[in-house]
Short mmCIF file of C-alpha atoms in Angstrom, two decimals:
data_model
loop_
_atom_site.label_atom_id
_atom_site.label_comp_id
_atom_site.label_asym_id
_atom_site.label_seq_id
_atom_site.Cartn_x
_atom_site.Cartn_y
_atom_site.Cartn_z
CA UNK D 490 0.12 0.05 0.08
CA UNK D 491 1.62 3.32 -1.04
CA UNK D 492 1.60 6.02 1.24
CA UNK D 493 -0.86 9.20 0.91
CA UNK D 494 0.11 12.10 -0.29
CA UNK D 495 -1.26 14.41 2.07
CA UNK D 496 -1.26 18.06 3.04
CA UNK D 497 1.61 18.26 5.83
CA UNK D 498 0.69 18.45 9.32
CA UNK D 499 3.96 19.63 11.04
CA UNK D 500 4.90 22.87 11.55
CA UNK D 501 8.64 21.63 10.11
CA UNK D 502 7.01 20.92 6.77
CA UNK D 503 5.75 24.31 6.00
CA UNK D 504 7.16 25.99 3.26
CA UNK D 505 7.51 29.50 5.40
CA UNK D 506 8.99 28.67 8.76
CA UNK D 507 11.31 30.69 10.03
CA UNK D 508 14.54 29.94 11.86
CA UNK D 509 13.20 32.09 14.99
CA UNK D 510 9.84 29.60 14.76
CA UNK D 511 12.16 26.60 14.55
CA UNK D 512 14.48 28.03 17.47
CA UNK D 513 11.30 28.74 19.82
CA UNK D 514 9.72 25.23 18.97
CA UNK D 515 12.98 23.43 20.00
CA UNK D 516 13.68 25.08 22.80
CA UNK D 517 10.20 25.00 24.18
CA UNK D 518 10.23 21.30 23.90
CA UNK D 519 13.66 21.19 25.85
CA UNK D 520 12.72 23.20 28.60
CA UNK D 521 9.01 21.82 29.11
CA UNK D 522 10.96 18.36 29.56
CA UNK D 523 13.18 19.78 31.84
CA UNK D 524 10.19 21.02 33.70
CA UNK D 525 8.93 17.45 33.82
CA UNK D 526 12.05 16.22 35.14
CA UNK D 527 12.28 18.77 37.71
CA UNK D 528 8.79 18.05 38.85
CA UNK D 529 8.98 14.42 39.09
CA UNK D 530 12.34 15.12 41.12
CA UNK D 531 9.66 15.92 43.89
CA UNK D 532 7.77 13.72 46.27
CA UNK D 533 4.91 16.24 46.60
CA UNK D 534 4.08 15.58 42.47
CA UNK D 535 2.86 12.16 42.92
CA UNK D 536 -0.34 12.02 43.97
CA UNK D 537 -0.91 9.34 46.95
CA UNK D 538 2.98 9.23 47.51
CA UNK D 539 6.42 8.38 45.97
CA UNK D 540 6.80 4.74 45.23
CA UNK D 541 9.15 2.84 42.78
CA UNK D 542 6.03 1.87 40.99
CA UNK D 543 4.30 5.15 40.07
CA UNK D 544 8.37 6.85 39.22
CA UNK D 545 8.63 3.74 36.84
CA UNK D 546 5.34 4.72 35.39
CA UNK D 547 5.92 8.17 35.10
CA UNK D 548 9.12 8.00 33.62
CA UNK D 549 7.88 5.83 30.94
CA UNK D 550 5.04 8.66 30.47
CA UNK D 551 7.40 11.43 30.31
CA UNK D 552 9.47 9.00 27.67
CA UNK D 553 6.01 8.30 25.79
CA UNK D 554 5.80 12.13 25.67
CA UNK D 555 9.37 12.94 24.19
CA UNK D 556 8.79 10.31 21.41
CA UNK D 557 5.58 12.36 20.45
CA UNK D 558 7.53 15.55 20.91
CA UNK D 559 10.53 14.40 18.64
CA UNK D 560 8.05 12.95 15.91
CA UNK D 561 6.53 16.73 16.10
CA UNK D 562 9.87 18.20 15.70
CA UNK D 563 10.78 16.13 12.13
CA UNK D 564 13.55 14.68 10.56
CA UNK D 565 16.77 15.59 12.96
CA UNK D 566 15.27 14.65 16.21
CA UNK D 567 13.36 11.84 14.83
CA UNK D 568 16.83 9.98 13.70
CA UNK D 569 18.28 11.32 17.19
CA UNK D 570 15.55 9.70 19.00
CA UNK D 571 16.36 6.29 17.08
CA UNK D 572 19.96 6.82 18.02
CA UNK D 573 19.58 7.22 21.49
CA UNK D 574 16.77 4.82 21.94
CA UNK D 575 19.79 1.90 22.65
CA UNK D 576 21.17 4.13 25.01
CA UNK D 577 20.37 2.36 28.39
CA UNK D 578 23.55 3.95 29.87
CA UNK D 579 22.10 7.65 29.99
CA UNK D 580 18.70 6.53 29.81
CA UNK D 581 16.41 4.44 32.11
CA UNK D 582 14.86 1.19 30.83
CA UNK D 583 11.54 2.30 30.12
CA UNK D 584 12.96 5.62 28.08
CA UNK D 585 14.63 3.35 25.85
CA UNK D 586 11.98 0.90 25.71
CA UNK D 587 9.26 3.71 24.86
CA UNK D 588 12.06 5.40 22.28
CA UNK D 589 12.40 2.14 20.73
CA UNK D 590 8.95 2.37 19.25
CA UNK D 591 9.84 5.81 17.43
CA UNK D 592 8.55 5.34 14.05
CA UNK D 593 9.66 7.35 11.03
CA UNK D 594 6.61 7.71 9.60
CA UNK D 595 5.49 11.32 8.36
CA UNK D 596 3.19 12.50 5.71
CA UNK D 597 4.47 12.37 2.38
CA UNK D 598 5.17 15.95 0.61
CA UNK D 599 2.93 16.91 -2.54
CA UNK D 600 3.82 15.35 -6.31
CA UNK D 601 4.62 19.26 -7.69
CA UNK D 602 7.46 19.26 -5.05
CA UNK D 603 8.97 15.84 -6.22
CA UNK D 604 8.58 17.11 -9.83
CA UNK D 605 10.17 20.10 -9.02
CA UNK D 606 13.08 18.79 -7.17
CA UNK D 607 13.51 16.03 -10.12
CA UNK D 608 13.65 18.34 -12.32
CA UNK D 609 16.14 20.71 -10.74
CA UNK D 610 18.50 17.94 -9.47
CA UNK D 611 18.62 16.12 -13.24
CA UNK D 612 18.17 19.37 -15.23
CA UNK D 613 15.47 17.49 -17.61
CA UNK D 614 11.62 17.99 -17.76
CA UNK D 615 10.35 14.62 -15.43
CA UNK D 616 8.30 13.09 -18.64
CA UNK D 617 11.79 13.02 -20.80
CA UNK D 618 13.41 11.03 -18.04
CA UNK D 619 10.49 8.72 -16.75
CA UNK D 620 7.22 8.07 -19.21
CA UNK D 621 5.75 6.65 -16.78
CA UNK D 622 6.06 8.35 -12.91
CA UNK D 623 3.46 7.50 -10.04
CA UNK D 624 2.39 10.41 -8.53
CA UNK D 625 1.43 8.38 -5.16
CA UNK D 626 4.73 7.30 -3.08
CA UNK D 627 4.92 3.79 -2.02
CA UNK D 628 7.05 5.12 1.27
CA UNK D 629 7.32 7.85 2.88
CA UNK D 630 9.68 9.08 5.70
CA UNK D 631 11.28 11.99 7.23
CA UNK D 632 14.18 12.45 5.03
CA UNK D 633 12.66 11.73 1.21
CA UNK D 634 10.06 9.44 -0.08
CA UNK D 635 9.82 6.59 -2.68
CA UNK D 636 7.89 6.38 -6.06
CA UNK D 637 7.58 4.02 -8.51
CA UNK D 638 8.55 4.89 -12.13
CA UNK D 639 9.38 3.53 -15.77
CA UNK D 640 12.48 4.17 -17.66
CA UNK D 641 12.00 4.38 -21.58
CA UNK D 642 13.86 0.97 -22.04
CA UNK D 643 10.88 -0.63 -19.97
CA UNK D 644 12.90 -1.05 -17.01
CA UNK D 645 11.19 -0.73 -13.62
CA UNK D 646 12.71 1.25 -10.97
CA UNK D 647 12.12 3.41 -7.64
CA UNK D 648 13.17 6.92 -7.37
CA UNK D 649 14.28 7.75 -3.79
CA UNK D 650 13.12 11.66 -3.72
CA UNK D 651 14.73 13.86 -0.55
CA UNK D 652 12.46 15.94 1.31
CA UNK D 653 12.45 19.63 0.19
CA UNK D 654 14.43 22.11 2.65
CA UNK D 655 15.89 19.07 4.43
CA UNK D 656 19.57 20.45 4.05
CA UNK D 657 18.43 23.46 5.55
CA UNK D 658 16.37 22.21 8.67
CA UNK D 659 19.68 20.22 9.47
CA UNK D 660 21.86 23.25 9.38
CA UNK D 661 19.18 24.79 12.06
CA UNK D 662 18.59 22.11 13.85
CA UNK D 663 22.32 20.88 14.11
CA UNK D 664 23.15 24.41 15.46
CA UNK D 665 20.57 24.32 18.23
CA UNK D 666 21.16 21.00 19.24
CA UNK D 667 25.04 21.88 19.59
CA UNK D 668 24.05 24.48 22.27
CA UNK D 669 21.83 21.92 23.88
CA UNK D 670 24.55 19.47 23.92
CA UNK D 671 27.09 21.86 25.63
CA UNK D 672 24.76 22.87 28.03
CA UNK D 673 24.10 19.38 29.00
CA UNK D 674 27.38 18.50 29.29
CA UNK D 675 27.95 21.34 31.66
CA UNK D 676 25.43 20.85 33.68
CA UNK D 677 26.24 19.86 37.29
CA UNK D 678 23.64 16.98 37.34
CA UNK D 679 23.09 15.83 33.76
CA UNK D 680 26.92 16.39 32.44
CA UNK D 681 28.47 13.82 34.92
CA UNK D 682 30.13 11.15 33.05
CA UNK D 683 28.22 11.54 29.94
CA UNK D 684 29.60 12.59 26.70
CA UNK D 685 26.56 14.87 25.19
CA UNK D 686 28.67 16.68 22.53
CA UNK D 687 30.09 13.07 21.39
CA UNK D 688 26.81 11.90 21.33
CA UNK D 689 26.05 15.24 19.05
CA UNK D 690 28.63 14.73 16.79
CA UNK D 691 27.65 10.95 16.35
CA UNK D 692 24.29 12.17 14.86
CA UNK D 693 25.66 14.97 13.24
CA UNK D 694 27.94 12.58 11.23
CA UNK D 695 25.06 10.10 10.74
CA UNK D 696 22.64 12.58 9.45
CA UNK D 697 24.87 14.30 6.80
CA UNK D 698 25.80 10.58 5.24
CA UNK D 699 21.96 9.86 5.35
CA UNK D 700 21.12 12.88 3.55
CA UNK D 701 23.68 12.38 0.61
CA UNK D 702 22.20 9.87 -1.93
CA UNK D 703 25.32 10.12 -4.03
CA UNK D 704 27.30 8.36 -0.97
CA UNK D 705 24.44 5.64 -0.49
CA UNK D 706 24.48 4.63 -4.22
CA UNK D 707 28.51 4.33 -3.56
CA UNK D 708 27.70 2.46 -0.52
CA UNK D 709 24.97 0.36 -2.58
CA UNK D 710 27.38 -0.45 -5.60
CA UNK D 711 30.31 -1.85 -3.05
CA UNK D 712 28.06 -3.95 -1.18
CA UNK D 713 26.44 -5.51 -4.38
CA UNK D 714 30.20 -6.23 -5.58
CA UNK D 715 31.31 -8.04 -2.42
CA UNK D 716 27.95 -9.95 -2.91
CA UNK D 717 28.30 -10.81 -6.59
CA UNK D 718 29.15 -14.23 -6.59
CA UNK D 719 26.06 -15.17 -3.98
CA UNK D 720 22.98 -15.45 -5.83
CA UNK D 721 20.97 -15.82 -2.30
CA UNK D 722 21.77 -12.06 -1.55
CA UNK D 723 20.38 -9.25 -3.67
CA UNK D 724 20.94 -5.93 -3.61
CA UNK D 725 19.06 -3.26 -6.05
CA UNK D 726 21.21 -1.58 -8.88
CA UNK D 727 21.75 2.04 -9.05
CA UNK D 728 20.58 4.30 -12.17
CA UNK D 729 23.67 6.41 -12.09
CA UNK D 730 22.00 8.65 -14.39
CA UNK D 731 19.17 9.46 -12.77
CA UNK D 732 20.96 9.96 -9.57
CA UNK D 733 22.34 12.99 -7.40
CA UNK D 734 22.62 13.89 -4.05
CA UNK D 735 19.17 14.55 -3.71
CA UNK D 736 17.58 11.72 -6.17
CA UNK D 737 18.79 7.97 -5.90
CA UNK D 738 16.92 5.65 -8.65
CA UNK D 739 17.21 2.18 -8.10
CA UNK D 740 16.33 -1.19 -9.66
CA UNK D 741 12.56 -2.08 -8.67
CA UNK D 742 13.27 -5.19 -6.28
CA UNK D 743 10.43 -6.01 -4.49
CA UNK D 744 10.27 -8.67 -1.55
CA UNK D 745 8.11 -9.86 1.45
CA UNK D 746 9.21 -8.15 4.55
CA UNK D 747 11.24 -10.06 6.36
CA UNK D 748 8.80 -9.44 9.93
CA UNK D 749 6.06 -11.03 7.93
CA UNK D 750 5.85 -14.27 8.99
CA UNK D 751 2.42 -15.11 7.62
CA UNK D 752 3.63 -14.30 4.41
CA UNK D 753 7.05 -15.96 4.47
CA UNK D 754 5.21 -19.14 5.31
CA UNK D 755 2.53 -18.92 2.49
CA UNK D 756 5.32 -18.57 -0.08
CA UNK D 757 6.43 -22.00 1.43
CA UNK D 758 9.74 -19.84 3.00
CA UNK D 759 11.92 -21.69 5.78
CA UNK D 760 12.65 -19.19 8.64
CA UNK D 761 15.61 -21.37 9.48
CA UNK D 762 17.09 -21.32 5.97
CA UNK D 763 16.51 -17.28 6.16
CA UNK D 764 17.70 -16.50 9.36
CA UNK D 765 21.06 -18.86 8.67
CA UNK D 766 20.95 -16.83 5.53
CA UNK D 767 21.02 -13.53 7.40
CA UNK D 768 23.53 -14.38 9.86
CA UNK D 769 26.24 -15.26 7.44
CA UNK D 770 25.51 -12.51 5.35
CA UNK D 771 26.62 -10.29 8.26
CA UNK D 772 29.48 -12.46 9.33
CA UNK D 773 30.77 -12.49 5.67
CA UNK D 774 30.29 -8.61 5.72
CA UNK D 775 32.58 -8.46 8.89
CA UNK D 776 34.92 -10.76 8.75
CA UNK D 777 35.58 -11.21 5.02
CA UNK D 778 34.26 -7.52 3.26
CA UNK D 779 35.48 -5.59 6.28
CA UNK D 780 32.33 -3.59 5.07
CA UNK D 781 28.94 -4.10 6.81
CA UNK D 782 25.41 -2.60 6.73
CA UNK D 783 25.40 -0.62 10.11
CA UNK D 784 21.54 0.06 10.39
CA UNK D 785 20.18 -3.95 10.50
CA UNK D 786 16.39 -3.46 11.17
CA UNK D 787 13.46 -5.45 9.10
CA UNK D 788 12.15 -2.44 7.49
CA UNK D 789 15.72 -2.95 5.63
CA UNK D 790 15.50 -6.78 4.84
CA UNK D 791 13.08 -8.47 2.22
CA UNK D 792 12.97 -12.11 1.06
CA UNK D 793 12.36 -12.99 -2.53
CA UNK D 794 9.90 -15.41 -3.40
CA UNK D 795 12.79 -17.98 -4.45
CA UNK D 796 14.43 -17.33 -1.07
CA UNK D 797 17.31 -14.55 -1.58
CA UNK D 798 18.06 -11.65 1.04
CA UNK D 799 17.27 -8.32 -0.08
CA UNK D 800 19.25 -5.38 1.46
CA UNK D 801 17.74 -1.70 1.53
CA UNK D 802 18.92 1.37 2.15
CA UNK D 803 22.28 2.07 2.32
CA UNK D 804 22.82 5.47 3.92
CA UNK D 805 24.49 3.99 7.25
CA UNK D 806 27.50 1.57 6.34
CA UNK D 807 30.72 0.72 8.48
CA UNK D 808 34.32 -0.44 7.57
CA UNK D 809 36.69 -2.55 9.55
CA UNK D 810 40.23 -2.91 8.77
CA UNK D 811 41.67 -6.69 8.74
CA UNK D 812 43.43 -6.70 12.42
CA UNK D 813 40.05 -5.73 13.72
CA UNK D 814 38.06 -8.67 12.26
CA UNK D 815 39.80 -11.48 14.34
CA UNK D 816 39.62 -9.78 17.50
CA UNK D 817 35.63 -9.18 16.65
CA UNK D 818 35.02 -13.26 17.07
CA UNK D 819 35.78 -12.68 21.14
CA UNK D 820 32.71 -9.84 20.61
CA UNK D 821 30.75 -12.73 19.28
CA UNK D 822 31.74 -15.33 21.71
CA UNK D 823 30.74 -13.10 24.55
CA UNK D 824 27.10 -11.97 22.80
CA UNK D 825 26.85 -15.61 22.83
CA UNK D 826 27.03 -16.38 26.01
CA UNK D 827 25.15 -12.87 27.21
CA UNK D 828 28.14 -12.15 29.13
CA UNK D 829 28.38 -8.51 29.57
CA UNK D 830 31.80 -8.37 31.39
CA UNK D 831 33.18 -10.73 28.67
CA UNK D 832 31.80 -8.52 25.70
CA UNK D 833 33.31 -5.07 27.22
CA UNK D 834 36.74 -7.49 27.55
CA UNK D 835 36.79 -8.23 24.33
CA UNK D 836 35.65 -4.47 23.20
CA UNK D 837 38.52 -3.45 25.47
CA UNK D 838 41.10 -5.72 23.69
CA UNK D 839 39.86 -4.35 20.35
CA UNK D 840 40.82 -0.97 21.47
CA UNK D 841 37.18 -0.11 21.08
CA UNK D 842 36.35 0.94 24.33
CA UNK D 843 38.52 2.40 27.16
CA UNK D 844 37.38 2.16 30.71
CA UNK D 845 38.09 5.56 32.51
CA UNK D 846 35.65 5.62 34.80
CA UNK D 847 32.98 3.42 36.91
CA UNK D 848 32.06 0.64 34.20
CA UNK D 849 28.78 0.14 35.63
CA UNK D 850 26.69 2.30 33.24
CA UNK D 851 28.58 0.71 30.05
CA UNK D 852 28.12 -2.93 31.63
CA UNK D 853 24.11 -2.02 31.98
CA UNK D 854 23.72 -0.94 28.61
CA UNK D 855 25.53 -4.02 27.11
CA UNK D 856 23.64 -6.24 29.35
CA UNK D 857 20.46 -4.64 28.20
CA UNK D 858 21.27 -4.95 24.73
CA UNK D 859 21.94 -8.64 25.42
CA UNK D 860 18.80 -9.48 27.47
CA UNK D 861 16.33 -7.89 25.13
CA UNK D 862 17.68 -8.38 21.58
CA UNK D 863 18.82 -11.99 22.15
CA UNK D 864 15.31 -12.44 23.32
CA UNK D 865 13.69 -11.48 20.37
CA UNK D 866 11.75 -9.06 21.81
CA UNK D 867 13.70 -6.04 20.91
CA UNK D 868 13.42 -3.55 18.27
CA UNK D 869 12.45 -5.02 15.37
CA UNK D 870 11.64 -8.95 17.31
CA UNK D 871 10.62 -11.31 14.78
CA UNK D 872 10.23 -15.18 14.56
CA UNK D 873 13.27 -14.91 12.17
CA UNK D 874 15.22 -13.14 14.74
CA UNK D 875 14.65 -15.44 17.19
CA UNK D 876 17.20 -18.08 15.59
CA UNK D 877 20.23 -18.23 17.98
CA UNK D 878 22.90 -17.58 14.98
CA UNK D 879 20.96 -14.33 13.41
CA UNK D 880 20.72 -12.97 17.44
CA UNK D 881 24.51 -13.57 17.72
CA UNK D 882 25.29 -11.51 14.93
CA UNK D 883 22.71 -8.94 14.68
CA UNK D 884 22.73 -8.20 18.58
CA UNK D 885 26.98 -7.49 17.95
CA UNK D 886 26.14 -5.16 15.45
CA UNK D 887 24.03 -3.17 17.62
CA UNK D 888 26.96 -2.60 20.50
CA UNK D 889 28.78 -0.03 18.25
CA UNK D 890 25.82 2.23 18.35
CA UNK D 891 26.89 2.89 21.82
CA UNK D 892 29.04 5.87 21.73
CA UNK D 893 31.28 5.00 24.53
CA UNK D 894 32.70 2.36 22.08
CA UNK D 895 34.93 4.97 20.05
CA UNK D 896 36.38 2.44 17.29
CA UNK D 897 39.95 4.21 16.93
CA UNK D 898 41.25 5.64 13.46
CA UNK D 899 44.04 2.59 13.03
CA UNK D 900 41.36 0.09 13.05
CA UNK D 901 38.05 1.63 11.86
CA UNK D 902 38.35 3.45 8.07
#
């Protein structure tokens, strides 16, 4: 089912949205949340008295409010919310669980904006590029949306179009986020033992990577070449003639969502075989190629009716030098045993983690990942994800999202 091209319902998506209004909206959200935290720190704010159960319930309520507030603030903050949703070292478990529900689903922008963006970027009228172009997107997210189209040679493609005004919005938001990060970093209570500026830098880097469709296209080409001898791994081909920094045209490669267990069963596909295929592909990425898909969630994976695994969305990728690959096995073994201490020690040996203070928050963060994702009940948990080998690999892949794990330049390119 396609995403309906509805009128924007968020202030950030309006054409005439001033920097002053944007700054006001962001700081209003921040200050409101800080007021909630202040209120919750006082016993008298709990009707009937402060208890552990009421505190946990209040934390979850505040996190649910924050999740909706981030959605209202748009692309930058949706991505930030998704990135910090694994940060059990800086957020309570209840907050992590609520933020993990943050879905990147926003109204589609209008077809005339799509047309204008394509014609500006590719320098030709839409009709001279695509004899058929579906005005209704098949998917819409905060950074852009995807339309089906057809080339003059009859090939079916999908065209990913960046949301208008996105880069300007990033520039405004990131300058404000930097000030927010510096405020929290210097705060006597919230800044102690937490690298808010480092988290900001991580978010900034990832946002710019995902907004550059030329970078995504190059990543997809590299990934496709790496698996050229593996017919069970499918990657959409990039059509460079119809691609720019804000437009990405790919081969139309439909499949069954890997989280749709009913459809997979109806197609006669074996979940165990798919789970093993997924795990083997990630092991090959990490240990053979040294170039891996850094955003492994069900929305980026599908399966053909012949049982081939399709990878989508190559905006976030990672690279590992050969010297690192052997040491990664220690991380895998620790994850397999669900042993947070073993994982931490392997990361120290790898040079990815330096313990300079209390290791407790880091150990809790790692243990949270192990306890949740290895049970198939975390983000994107599916029946397929419950198979041990796939759990082992995908859980290990999530560990570097914790910003304490700082892979040094000699190990990670």
